[in-house]
XYZ file of C-alpha atoms in Angstrom:
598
model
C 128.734 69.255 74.289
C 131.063 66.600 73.555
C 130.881 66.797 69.219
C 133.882 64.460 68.956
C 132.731 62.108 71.106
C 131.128 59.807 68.230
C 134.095 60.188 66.316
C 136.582 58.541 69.081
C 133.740 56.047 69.554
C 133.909 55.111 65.902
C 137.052 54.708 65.724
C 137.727 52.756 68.942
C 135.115 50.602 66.829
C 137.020 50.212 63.731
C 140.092 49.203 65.864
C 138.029 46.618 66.948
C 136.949 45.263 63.796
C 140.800 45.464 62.076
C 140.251 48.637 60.390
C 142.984 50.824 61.841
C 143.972 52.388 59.063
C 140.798 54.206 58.682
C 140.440 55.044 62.277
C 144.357 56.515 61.423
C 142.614 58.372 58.385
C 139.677 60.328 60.783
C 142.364 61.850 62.726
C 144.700 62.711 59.634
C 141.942 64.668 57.918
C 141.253 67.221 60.327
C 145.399 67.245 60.970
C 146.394 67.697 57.265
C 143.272 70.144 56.144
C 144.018 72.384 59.414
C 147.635 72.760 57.890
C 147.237 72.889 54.208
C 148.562 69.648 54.009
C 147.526 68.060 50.258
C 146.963 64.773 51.778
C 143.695 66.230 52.618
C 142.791 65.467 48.698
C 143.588 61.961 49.129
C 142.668 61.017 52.219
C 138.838 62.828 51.994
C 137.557 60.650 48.887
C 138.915 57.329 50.563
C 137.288 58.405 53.952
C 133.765 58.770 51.879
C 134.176 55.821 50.453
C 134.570 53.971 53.749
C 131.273 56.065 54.612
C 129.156 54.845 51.793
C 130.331 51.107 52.831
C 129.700 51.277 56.748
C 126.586 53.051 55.521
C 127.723 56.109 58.125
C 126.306 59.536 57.126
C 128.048 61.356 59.840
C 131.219 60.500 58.730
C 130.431 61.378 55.552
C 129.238 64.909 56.913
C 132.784 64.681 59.230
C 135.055 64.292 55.863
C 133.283 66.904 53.651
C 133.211 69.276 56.716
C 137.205 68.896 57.118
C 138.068 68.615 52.978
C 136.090 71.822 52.592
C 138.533 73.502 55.570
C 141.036 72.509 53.285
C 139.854 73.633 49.778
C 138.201 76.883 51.465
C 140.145 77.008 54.891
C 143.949 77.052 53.531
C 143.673 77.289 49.570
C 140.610 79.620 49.779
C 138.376 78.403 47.117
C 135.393 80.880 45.851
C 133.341 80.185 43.197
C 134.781 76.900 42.542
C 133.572 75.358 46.267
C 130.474 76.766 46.284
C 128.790 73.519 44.742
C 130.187 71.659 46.631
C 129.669 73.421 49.815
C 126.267 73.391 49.397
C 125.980 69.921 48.224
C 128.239 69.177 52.119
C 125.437 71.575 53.532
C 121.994 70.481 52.151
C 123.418 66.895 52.996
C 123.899 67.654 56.162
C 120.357 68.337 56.742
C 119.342 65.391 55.629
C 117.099 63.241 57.855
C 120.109 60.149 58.346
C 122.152 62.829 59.311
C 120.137 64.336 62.318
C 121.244 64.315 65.327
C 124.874 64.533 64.109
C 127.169 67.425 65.357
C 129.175 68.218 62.480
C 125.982 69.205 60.895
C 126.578 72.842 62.352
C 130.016 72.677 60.774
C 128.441 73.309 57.932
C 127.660 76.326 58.386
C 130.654 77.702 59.232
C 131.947 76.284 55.928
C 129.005 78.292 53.763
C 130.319 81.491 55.690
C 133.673 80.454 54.702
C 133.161 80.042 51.447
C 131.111 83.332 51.142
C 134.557 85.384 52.553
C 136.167 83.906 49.960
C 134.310 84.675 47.189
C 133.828 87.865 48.655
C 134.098 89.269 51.968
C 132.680 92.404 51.512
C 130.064 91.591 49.188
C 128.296 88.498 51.631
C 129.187 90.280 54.470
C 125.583 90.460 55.285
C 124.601 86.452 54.182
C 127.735 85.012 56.344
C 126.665 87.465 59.572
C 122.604 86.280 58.578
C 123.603 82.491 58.489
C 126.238 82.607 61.751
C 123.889 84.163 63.758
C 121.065 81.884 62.867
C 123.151 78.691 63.387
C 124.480 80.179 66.788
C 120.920 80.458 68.147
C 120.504 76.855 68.801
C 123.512 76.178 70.318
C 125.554 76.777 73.314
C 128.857 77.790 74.790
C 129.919 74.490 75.385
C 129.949 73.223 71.358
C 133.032 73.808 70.201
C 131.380 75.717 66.940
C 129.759 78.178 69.355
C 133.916 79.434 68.957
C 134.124 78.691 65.375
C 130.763 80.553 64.099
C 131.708 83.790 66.872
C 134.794 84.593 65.094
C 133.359 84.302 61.433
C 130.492 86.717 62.906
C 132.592 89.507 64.557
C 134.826 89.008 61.072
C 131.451 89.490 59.309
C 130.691 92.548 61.009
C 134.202 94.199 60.804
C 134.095 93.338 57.086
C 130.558 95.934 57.435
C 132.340 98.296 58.930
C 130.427 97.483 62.404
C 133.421 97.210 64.200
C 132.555 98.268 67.890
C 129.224 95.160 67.236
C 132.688 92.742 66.253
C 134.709 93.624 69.237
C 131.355 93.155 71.209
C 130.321 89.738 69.731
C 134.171 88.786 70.750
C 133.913 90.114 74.086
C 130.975 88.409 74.833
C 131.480 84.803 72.934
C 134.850 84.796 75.205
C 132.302 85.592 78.604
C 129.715 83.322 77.544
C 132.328 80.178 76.895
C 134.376 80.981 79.902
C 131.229 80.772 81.742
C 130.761 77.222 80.901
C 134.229 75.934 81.560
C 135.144 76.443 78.561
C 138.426 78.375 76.526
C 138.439 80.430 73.393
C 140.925 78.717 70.398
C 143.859 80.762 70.141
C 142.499 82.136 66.337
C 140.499 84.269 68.619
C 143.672 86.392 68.649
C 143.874 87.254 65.104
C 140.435 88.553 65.138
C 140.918 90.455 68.397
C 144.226 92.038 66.590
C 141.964 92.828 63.719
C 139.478 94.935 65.342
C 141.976 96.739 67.727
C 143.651 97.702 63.912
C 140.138 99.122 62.638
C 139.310 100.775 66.007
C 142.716 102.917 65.527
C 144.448 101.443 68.184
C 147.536 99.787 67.338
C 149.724 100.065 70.884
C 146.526 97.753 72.398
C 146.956 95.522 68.832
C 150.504 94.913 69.744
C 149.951 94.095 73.182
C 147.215 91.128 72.457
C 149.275 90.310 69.455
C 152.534 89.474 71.009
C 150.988 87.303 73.747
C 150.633 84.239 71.820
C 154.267 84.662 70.897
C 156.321 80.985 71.089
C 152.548 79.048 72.136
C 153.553 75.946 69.710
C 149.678 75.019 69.870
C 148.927 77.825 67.386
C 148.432 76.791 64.346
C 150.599 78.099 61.533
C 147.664 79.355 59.593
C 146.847 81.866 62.349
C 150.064 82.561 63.199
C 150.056 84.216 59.800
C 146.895 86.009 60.137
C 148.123 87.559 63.394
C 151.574 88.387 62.452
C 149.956 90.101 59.127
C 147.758 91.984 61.680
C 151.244 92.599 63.758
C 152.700 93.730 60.913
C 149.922 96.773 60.151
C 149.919 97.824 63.578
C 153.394 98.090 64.034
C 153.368 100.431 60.743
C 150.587 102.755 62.153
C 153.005 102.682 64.841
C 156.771 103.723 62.532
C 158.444 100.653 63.987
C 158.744 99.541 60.860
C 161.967 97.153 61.369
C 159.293 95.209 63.848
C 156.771 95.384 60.938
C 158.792 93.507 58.521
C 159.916 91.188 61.142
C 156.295 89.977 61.441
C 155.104 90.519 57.698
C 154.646 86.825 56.772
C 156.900 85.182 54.251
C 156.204 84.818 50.686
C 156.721 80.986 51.515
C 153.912 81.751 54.405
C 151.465 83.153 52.412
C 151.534 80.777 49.268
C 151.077 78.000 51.789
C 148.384 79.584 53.524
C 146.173 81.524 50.475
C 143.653 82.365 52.524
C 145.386 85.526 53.759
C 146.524 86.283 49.799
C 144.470 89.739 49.690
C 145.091 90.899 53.326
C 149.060 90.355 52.825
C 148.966 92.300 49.119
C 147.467 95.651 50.800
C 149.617 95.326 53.832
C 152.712 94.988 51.394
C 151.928 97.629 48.834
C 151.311 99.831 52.275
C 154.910 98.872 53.679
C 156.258 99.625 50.237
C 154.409 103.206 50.877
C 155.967 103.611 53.940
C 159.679 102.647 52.739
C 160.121 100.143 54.216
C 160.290 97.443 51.302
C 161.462 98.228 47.625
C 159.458 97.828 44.715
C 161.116 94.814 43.221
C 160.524 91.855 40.559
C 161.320 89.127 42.956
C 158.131 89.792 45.333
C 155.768 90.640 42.170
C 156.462 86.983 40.956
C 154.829 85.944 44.321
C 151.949 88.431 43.539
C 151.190 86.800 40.360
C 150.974 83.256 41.621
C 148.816 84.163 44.050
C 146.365 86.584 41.376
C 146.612 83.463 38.907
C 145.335 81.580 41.981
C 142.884 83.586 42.981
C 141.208 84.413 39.787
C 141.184 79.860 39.376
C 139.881 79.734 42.360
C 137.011 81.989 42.142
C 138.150 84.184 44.951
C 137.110 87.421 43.500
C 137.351 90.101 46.552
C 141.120 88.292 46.441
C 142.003 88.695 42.906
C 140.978 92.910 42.755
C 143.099 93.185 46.154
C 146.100 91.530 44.931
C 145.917 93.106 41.771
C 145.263 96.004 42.802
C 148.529 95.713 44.575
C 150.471 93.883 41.801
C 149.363 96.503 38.867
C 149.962 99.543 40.606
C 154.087 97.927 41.520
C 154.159 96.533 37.745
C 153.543 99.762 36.362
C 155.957 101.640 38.701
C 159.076 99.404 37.579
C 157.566 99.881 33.835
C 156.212 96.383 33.671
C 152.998 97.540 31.638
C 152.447 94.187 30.169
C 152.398 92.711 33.852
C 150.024 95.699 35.271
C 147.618 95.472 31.820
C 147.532 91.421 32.675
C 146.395 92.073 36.585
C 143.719 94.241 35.266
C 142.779 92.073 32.857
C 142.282 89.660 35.580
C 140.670 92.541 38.389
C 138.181 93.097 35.412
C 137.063 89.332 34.939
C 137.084 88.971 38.705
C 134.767 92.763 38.721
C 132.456 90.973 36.502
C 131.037 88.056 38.897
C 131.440 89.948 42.077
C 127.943 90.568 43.984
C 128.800 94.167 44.900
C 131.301 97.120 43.424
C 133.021 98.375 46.846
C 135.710 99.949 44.621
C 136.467 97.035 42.556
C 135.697 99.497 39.424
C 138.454 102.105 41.138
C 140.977 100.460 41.763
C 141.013 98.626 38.033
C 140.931 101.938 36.034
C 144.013 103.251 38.784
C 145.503 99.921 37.284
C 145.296 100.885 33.824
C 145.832 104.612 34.232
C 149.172 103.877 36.178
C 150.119 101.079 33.427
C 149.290 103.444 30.505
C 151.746 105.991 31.824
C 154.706 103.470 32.344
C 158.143 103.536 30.681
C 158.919 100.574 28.892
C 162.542 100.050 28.744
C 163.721 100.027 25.097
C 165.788 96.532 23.673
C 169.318 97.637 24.351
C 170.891 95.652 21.597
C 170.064 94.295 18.539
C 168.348 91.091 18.386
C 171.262 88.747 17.565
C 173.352 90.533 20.445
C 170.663 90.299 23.297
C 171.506 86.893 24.709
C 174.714 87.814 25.374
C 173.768 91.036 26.525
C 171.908 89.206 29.286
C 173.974 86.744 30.389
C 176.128 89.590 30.921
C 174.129 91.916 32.826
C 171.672 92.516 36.257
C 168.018 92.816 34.362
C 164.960 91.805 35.759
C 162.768 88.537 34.365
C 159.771 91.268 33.749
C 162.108 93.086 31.622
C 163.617 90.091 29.865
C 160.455 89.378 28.553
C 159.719 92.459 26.919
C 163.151 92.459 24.892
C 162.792 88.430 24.397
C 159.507 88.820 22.826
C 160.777 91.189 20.749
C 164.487 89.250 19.739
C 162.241 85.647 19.126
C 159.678 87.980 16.750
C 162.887 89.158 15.129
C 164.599 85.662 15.090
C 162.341 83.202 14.063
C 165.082 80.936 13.578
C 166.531 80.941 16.379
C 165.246 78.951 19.277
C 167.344 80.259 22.151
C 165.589 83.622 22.652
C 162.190 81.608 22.496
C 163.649 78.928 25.116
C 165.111 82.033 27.509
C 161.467 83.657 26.953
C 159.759 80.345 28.382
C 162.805 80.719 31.775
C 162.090 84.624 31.926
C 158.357 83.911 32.564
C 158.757 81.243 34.312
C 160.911 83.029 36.598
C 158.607 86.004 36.648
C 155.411 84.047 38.137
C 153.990 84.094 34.851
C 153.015 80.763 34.492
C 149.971 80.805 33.057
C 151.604 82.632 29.945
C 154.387 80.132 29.681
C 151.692 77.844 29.294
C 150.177 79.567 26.754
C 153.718 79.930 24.764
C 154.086 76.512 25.242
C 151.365 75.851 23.188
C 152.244 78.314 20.223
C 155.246 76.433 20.409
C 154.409 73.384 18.780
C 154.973 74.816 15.721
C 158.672 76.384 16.397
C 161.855 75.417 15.578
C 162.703 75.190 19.401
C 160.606 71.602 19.257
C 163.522 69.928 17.003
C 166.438 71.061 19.068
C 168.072 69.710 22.125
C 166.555 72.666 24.170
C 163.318 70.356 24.154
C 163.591 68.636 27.704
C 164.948 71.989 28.915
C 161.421 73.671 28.033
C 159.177 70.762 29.314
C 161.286 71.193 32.740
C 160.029 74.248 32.080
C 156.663 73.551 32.194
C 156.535 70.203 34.780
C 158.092 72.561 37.383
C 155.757 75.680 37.414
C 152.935 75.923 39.308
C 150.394 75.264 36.886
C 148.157 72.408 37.432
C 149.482 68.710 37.316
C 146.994 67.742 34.679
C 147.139 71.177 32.941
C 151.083 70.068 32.228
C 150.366 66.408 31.015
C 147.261 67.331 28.777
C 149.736 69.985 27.300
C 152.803 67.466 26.929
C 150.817 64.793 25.596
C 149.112 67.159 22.805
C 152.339 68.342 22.107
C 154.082 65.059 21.630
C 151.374 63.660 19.742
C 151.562 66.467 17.769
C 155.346 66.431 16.679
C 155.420 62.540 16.488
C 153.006 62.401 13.790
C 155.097 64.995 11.899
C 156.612 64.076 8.586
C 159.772 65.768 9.855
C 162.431 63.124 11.344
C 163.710 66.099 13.737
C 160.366 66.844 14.795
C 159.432 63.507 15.441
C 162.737 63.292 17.676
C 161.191 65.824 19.588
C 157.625 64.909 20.150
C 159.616 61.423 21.580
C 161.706 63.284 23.834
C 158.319 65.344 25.386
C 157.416 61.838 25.658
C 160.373 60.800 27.363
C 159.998 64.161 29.610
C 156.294 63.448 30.227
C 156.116 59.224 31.286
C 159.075 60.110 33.862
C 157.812 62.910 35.322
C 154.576 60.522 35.787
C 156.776 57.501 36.776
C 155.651 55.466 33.882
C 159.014 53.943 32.939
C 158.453 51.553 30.266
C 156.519 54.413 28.342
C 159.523 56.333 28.968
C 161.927 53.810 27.244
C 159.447 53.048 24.562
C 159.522 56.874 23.839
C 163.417 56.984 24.130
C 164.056 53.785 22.063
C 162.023 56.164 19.394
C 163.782 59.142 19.916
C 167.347 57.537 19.738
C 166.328 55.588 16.602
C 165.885 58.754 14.886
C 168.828 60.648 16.489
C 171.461 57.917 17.852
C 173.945 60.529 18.776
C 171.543 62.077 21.267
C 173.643 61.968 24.573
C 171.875 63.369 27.009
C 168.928 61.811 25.872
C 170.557 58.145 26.296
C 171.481 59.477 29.788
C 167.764 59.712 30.309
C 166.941 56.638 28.979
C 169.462 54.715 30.736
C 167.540 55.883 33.861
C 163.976 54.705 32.751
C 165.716 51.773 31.806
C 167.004 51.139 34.967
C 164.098 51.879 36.847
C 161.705 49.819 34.647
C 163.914 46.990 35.259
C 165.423 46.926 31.356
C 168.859 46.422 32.956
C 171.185 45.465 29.558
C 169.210 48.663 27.888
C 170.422 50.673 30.645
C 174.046 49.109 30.752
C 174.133 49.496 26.559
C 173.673 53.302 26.867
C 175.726 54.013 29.840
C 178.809 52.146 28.149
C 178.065 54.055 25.723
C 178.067 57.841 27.186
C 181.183 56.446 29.152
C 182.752 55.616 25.785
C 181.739 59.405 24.237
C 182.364 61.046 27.545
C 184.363 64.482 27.080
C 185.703 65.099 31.081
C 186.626 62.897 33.541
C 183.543 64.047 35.600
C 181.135 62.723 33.435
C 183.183 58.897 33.058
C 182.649 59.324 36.746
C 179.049 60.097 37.111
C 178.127 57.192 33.873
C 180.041 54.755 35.952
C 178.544 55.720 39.114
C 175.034 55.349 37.535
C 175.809 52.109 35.883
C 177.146 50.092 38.688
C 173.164 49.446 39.749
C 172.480 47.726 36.258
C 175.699 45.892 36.010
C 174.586 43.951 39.802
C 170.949 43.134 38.363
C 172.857 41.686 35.463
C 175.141 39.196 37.378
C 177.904 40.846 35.589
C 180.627 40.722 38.295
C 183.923 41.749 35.909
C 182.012 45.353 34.652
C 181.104 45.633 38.372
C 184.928 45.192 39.628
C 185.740 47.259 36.260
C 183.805 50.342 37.452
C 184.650 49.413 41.712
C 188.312 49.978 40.685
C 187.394 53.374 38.848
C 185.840 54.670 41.550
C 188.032 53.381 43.815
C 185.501 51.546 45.605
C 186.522 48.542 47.830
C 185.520 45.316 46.315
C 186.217 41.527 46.969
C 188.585 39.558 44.246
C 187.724 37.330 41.826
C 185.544 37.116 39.567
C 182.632 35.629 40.954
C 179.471 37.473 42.573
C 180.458 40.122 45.616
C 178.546 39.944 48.412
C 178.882 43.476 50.365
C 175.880 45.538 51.943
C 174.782 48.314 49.069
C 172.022 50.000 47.600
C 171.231 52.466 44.959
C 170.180 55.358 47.060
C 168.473 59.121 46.414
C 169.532 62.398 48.324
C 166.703 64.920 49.053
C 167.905 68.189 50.289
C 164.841 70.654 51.983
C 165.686 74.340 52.515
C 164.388 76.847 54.561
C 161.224 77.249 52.986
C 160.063 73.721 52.672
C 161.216 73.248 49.211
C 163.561 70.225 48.283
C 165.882 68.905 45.642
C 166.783 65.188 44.578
């Protein structure tokens, strides 16, 4: 059966009627929730919308179908989707919606969302609901291939693994019988079961075949490189098992495989062929933080399982007592034990018996001692805790404590000392942009960082103390530009400078809210002045640079020729306006793991 033939129908329609931009948005959904793309957020509420208005329930059921692939699919949502996946489901049973073939969809999303609560634990429901959905259809829907693989993964996850490997055998027959292929995420599961049934040369062979097929989507190419990755171990050819062990990068794009990947690392780290190190465990506490958000509870006891046991074997114990704290609030929602209980009091065994490294200087001496010397974040903490206790004073052990857990994937904590902070010294020093960088580049939440800025700065404005006040203005500074709200931003900075004038790097930012909320002789003013205070010939460079934008917009053509012959810049004479092609520009640079700088 043709299930997306309504769907090109309706959008040949909405060509028709000047509405191409939706018909653009039903085939970007699917597209961006298939890849863990976050335009799936914004796309999905303006596609319901859209729904309501044509009065169209079955692209209403289409949209929460493909924005629950994403929440569940890619970012692997428990507790937290389960509403909503049963609000997608119940509506697509709905009389309006009969007749419409995404209704079955939705039953591969409340199997979904049962694995990732807990795959062990709903084992059972998700094989119960698959197989009742998969009774009253045929090979030729396109979910007959979508509920198949979350039944034989249902069974494996029971142990049943010669009933998985015959579901698969037969779901492949059946659709091949009716003209029709398996998806290549068949493969993972095939890998999977070849892994459980002990045989790991036959898991490389199906494995490797999909090898350079550009039609497989990156989220299974993870799941069946992971798989590559543990049969190649079984195997000892463990250079080919790191090769395929997916990326950090690969596996906090692609959550879904979070749990899977932890085991599979802390058993490559068993078999030497990885090193216990701080670097990775910073990975394995974004992804437990996640986890334990999201409601994925099978997820969070796997990973920190993984991350406790590592923690306490580099002496971490306040990292391996944290992932147990976590396993055990995780332990206490899940629907069944399966050695959830075990592996939490290995956890806190193992982190009861670590060595904590000692503070290797005194207090006063132990920034130094670091910039000096190879430690690791997890141990930085420890010792800065212990130097900012000791120092009350002094705000640069708190400010390297906020980097160190930063650093360390302990993000949720440096949200939590960012709080306690409002009451520190550290929020009446120049060290205050530094920390909200801090916080406005971690991976907590977007509005988890502006609720906390926005206390904070309310906070400290309203302080009788004129320091403290600067710094609440600066958070604000920190806060409307991160948010793009530039006139805030200058409102803010006007504030802080009023109350510190000599502030320099603080006019620098304020000359570029100034500039971009159009406040040209504001953002002229300061630059003239940092040129005028500037120490190195670098930074008369980089002012002038900056204020050659502001000094155009302001017609003023002899500051323009000024700062042309400064920087050496060809320019017309005179002294009337210059007319040559340029533009304020910005420079992003992407690495190799999709991350970029401006």
């Amino acid at each position: 059966m043709n299930v997306w033939g309504w769907v090109t129908d309706l959008q040949q329609q909405l060509d028709e009627d000047g509405q191409g931009h939706l018909a653009y948005l039903i085939d970007e959904l699917p597209y961006a929730a298939s890849i863990g793309d976050p335009r799936a957020e914004a796309i999905a509420p303006e596609l319901l919308a859209a729904a309501e208005a044509l009065d169209h329930p079955w692209l209403a059921i289409y949209t929460r179908h493909w924005h629950i692939q994403y929440l569940v699919g890619t970012h692997n949502q428990g507790t937290v989707a389960l509403s909503t996946v049963a609000d997608a489901f119940e509506r697509a049973h709905r009389p309006e919606a009969e007749g419409c073939p995404q209704s079955i969809c939705t039953t591969q999303d409340m199997s979904m969302v049962y694995e990732a609560v807990d795959h062990l634990g709903f084992a059972k429901d998700r094989e119960a609901v698959c197989r009742e959905t998969i009774a009253d259809i045929t090979p030729t829907w396109s979910c007959f291939d979508c509920l198949h693989r979350e039944l034989a993964d249902s069974l494996a996850d029971q142990g049943r693994v010669d009933d998985a490997r015959h579901e698969v055998e037969r779901s492949i027959a059946d659709m091949r019988a009716a003209g029709e292929e398996p998806a290549l995420a068949y493969r993972g599961v095939e890998v999977r079961i070849e892994n459980l049934s002990g045989k790991f040369e036959r898991a490389v062979e199906l494995g490797t075949e999909l090898d350079g097929n550009d039609d497989e989507l990156p989220l299974h190419r993870t799941r069946r490189n992971l798989e590559l990755a543990t049969a190649l171990r079984h195997l000892g050819r463990l250079d080919e098992a790191i090769e395929r062990f997916p990326s950090s990068s690969d596996v906090l794009d692609e959550k879904t495989q979070s749990g899977a990947w932890a085991i599979e690392y802390a058993a490559l780290l068993g078999a030497g062929a990885l090193e216990n190190d701080a670097a990775q465990a910073a990975v394995l506490q974004v992804l437990l933080d996640h986890s334990l958000e999201v409601g994925s509870l099978r997820t969070t006891i796997d990973v920190g399982h993984t991350h406790g046991m590592l923690a306490a074997g580099r002496g971490a114990r306040w990292v391996a007592d944290l992932a147990a704290d976590a396993m055990e609030l995780a332990r206490a929602e899940l629907p069944a034990d399966h050695g959830a209980a075990a592996k939490i009091a290995e956890v806190r065994q193992a982190a009861a018996a670590a060595l904590v490294p000692p503070m290797p200087v005194p207090a006063d001496e132990l920034m130094a001692f670091l910039e000096e010397g190879e430690t690791s974040f997890e141990t930085d903490v420890v010792w800065l805790r212990q130097a900012a206790a000791e120092l009350p004073d002094d705000p640069q052990p708190v400010f390297a404590l906020a980097v160190a857990l930063k650093h360390a994937g302990h993000h949720k904590e440096l949200g939590v000392l960012f709080e306690e902070l409002v009451d520190h010294a550290i929020m009446a020093t120049p060290l205050v942009p530094a920390l909200a960088h801090q916080m406005i580049s971690s991976e907590l939440g977007r509005s988890e960082v502006s609720e906390a800025l926005e206390r904070a700065s309310k906070t400290l404005t309203s302080d009788p103390s004129i320091e403290r006040q600067f710094g609440g203005h600066r958070l604000g500074v920190e806060h409307a530009m991160w948010q793009g709200r530039w006139d805030d931003a200058v409102g803010h900075g006007r504030a802080a400078l009023e109350r510190r004038p000599d502030a320099r790097e603080t006019k620098g930012a304020v000359a570029t809210a100034a500039r971009e909320a159009g406040d040209y002789e504001l953002a002229r003013d300061l630059l003239l002045s940092l040129i005028d205070d500037s120490e190195t010939d670098d930074e008369v460079v980089g002012h002038s640079w900056a204020l050659l934008t502001p000094a155009t917009c302001l017609d003023d053509w002899t500051l323009v020729r000024e700062l042309a012959t400064r920087l050496e810049l060809p320019m017309s004479d005179g002294d009337g306006p210059i007319d040559i092609p340029m533009e304020f520009c910005q420079v992003v640079l992407t690495d190799e793991n999709g991350g970029f700088r401006q």
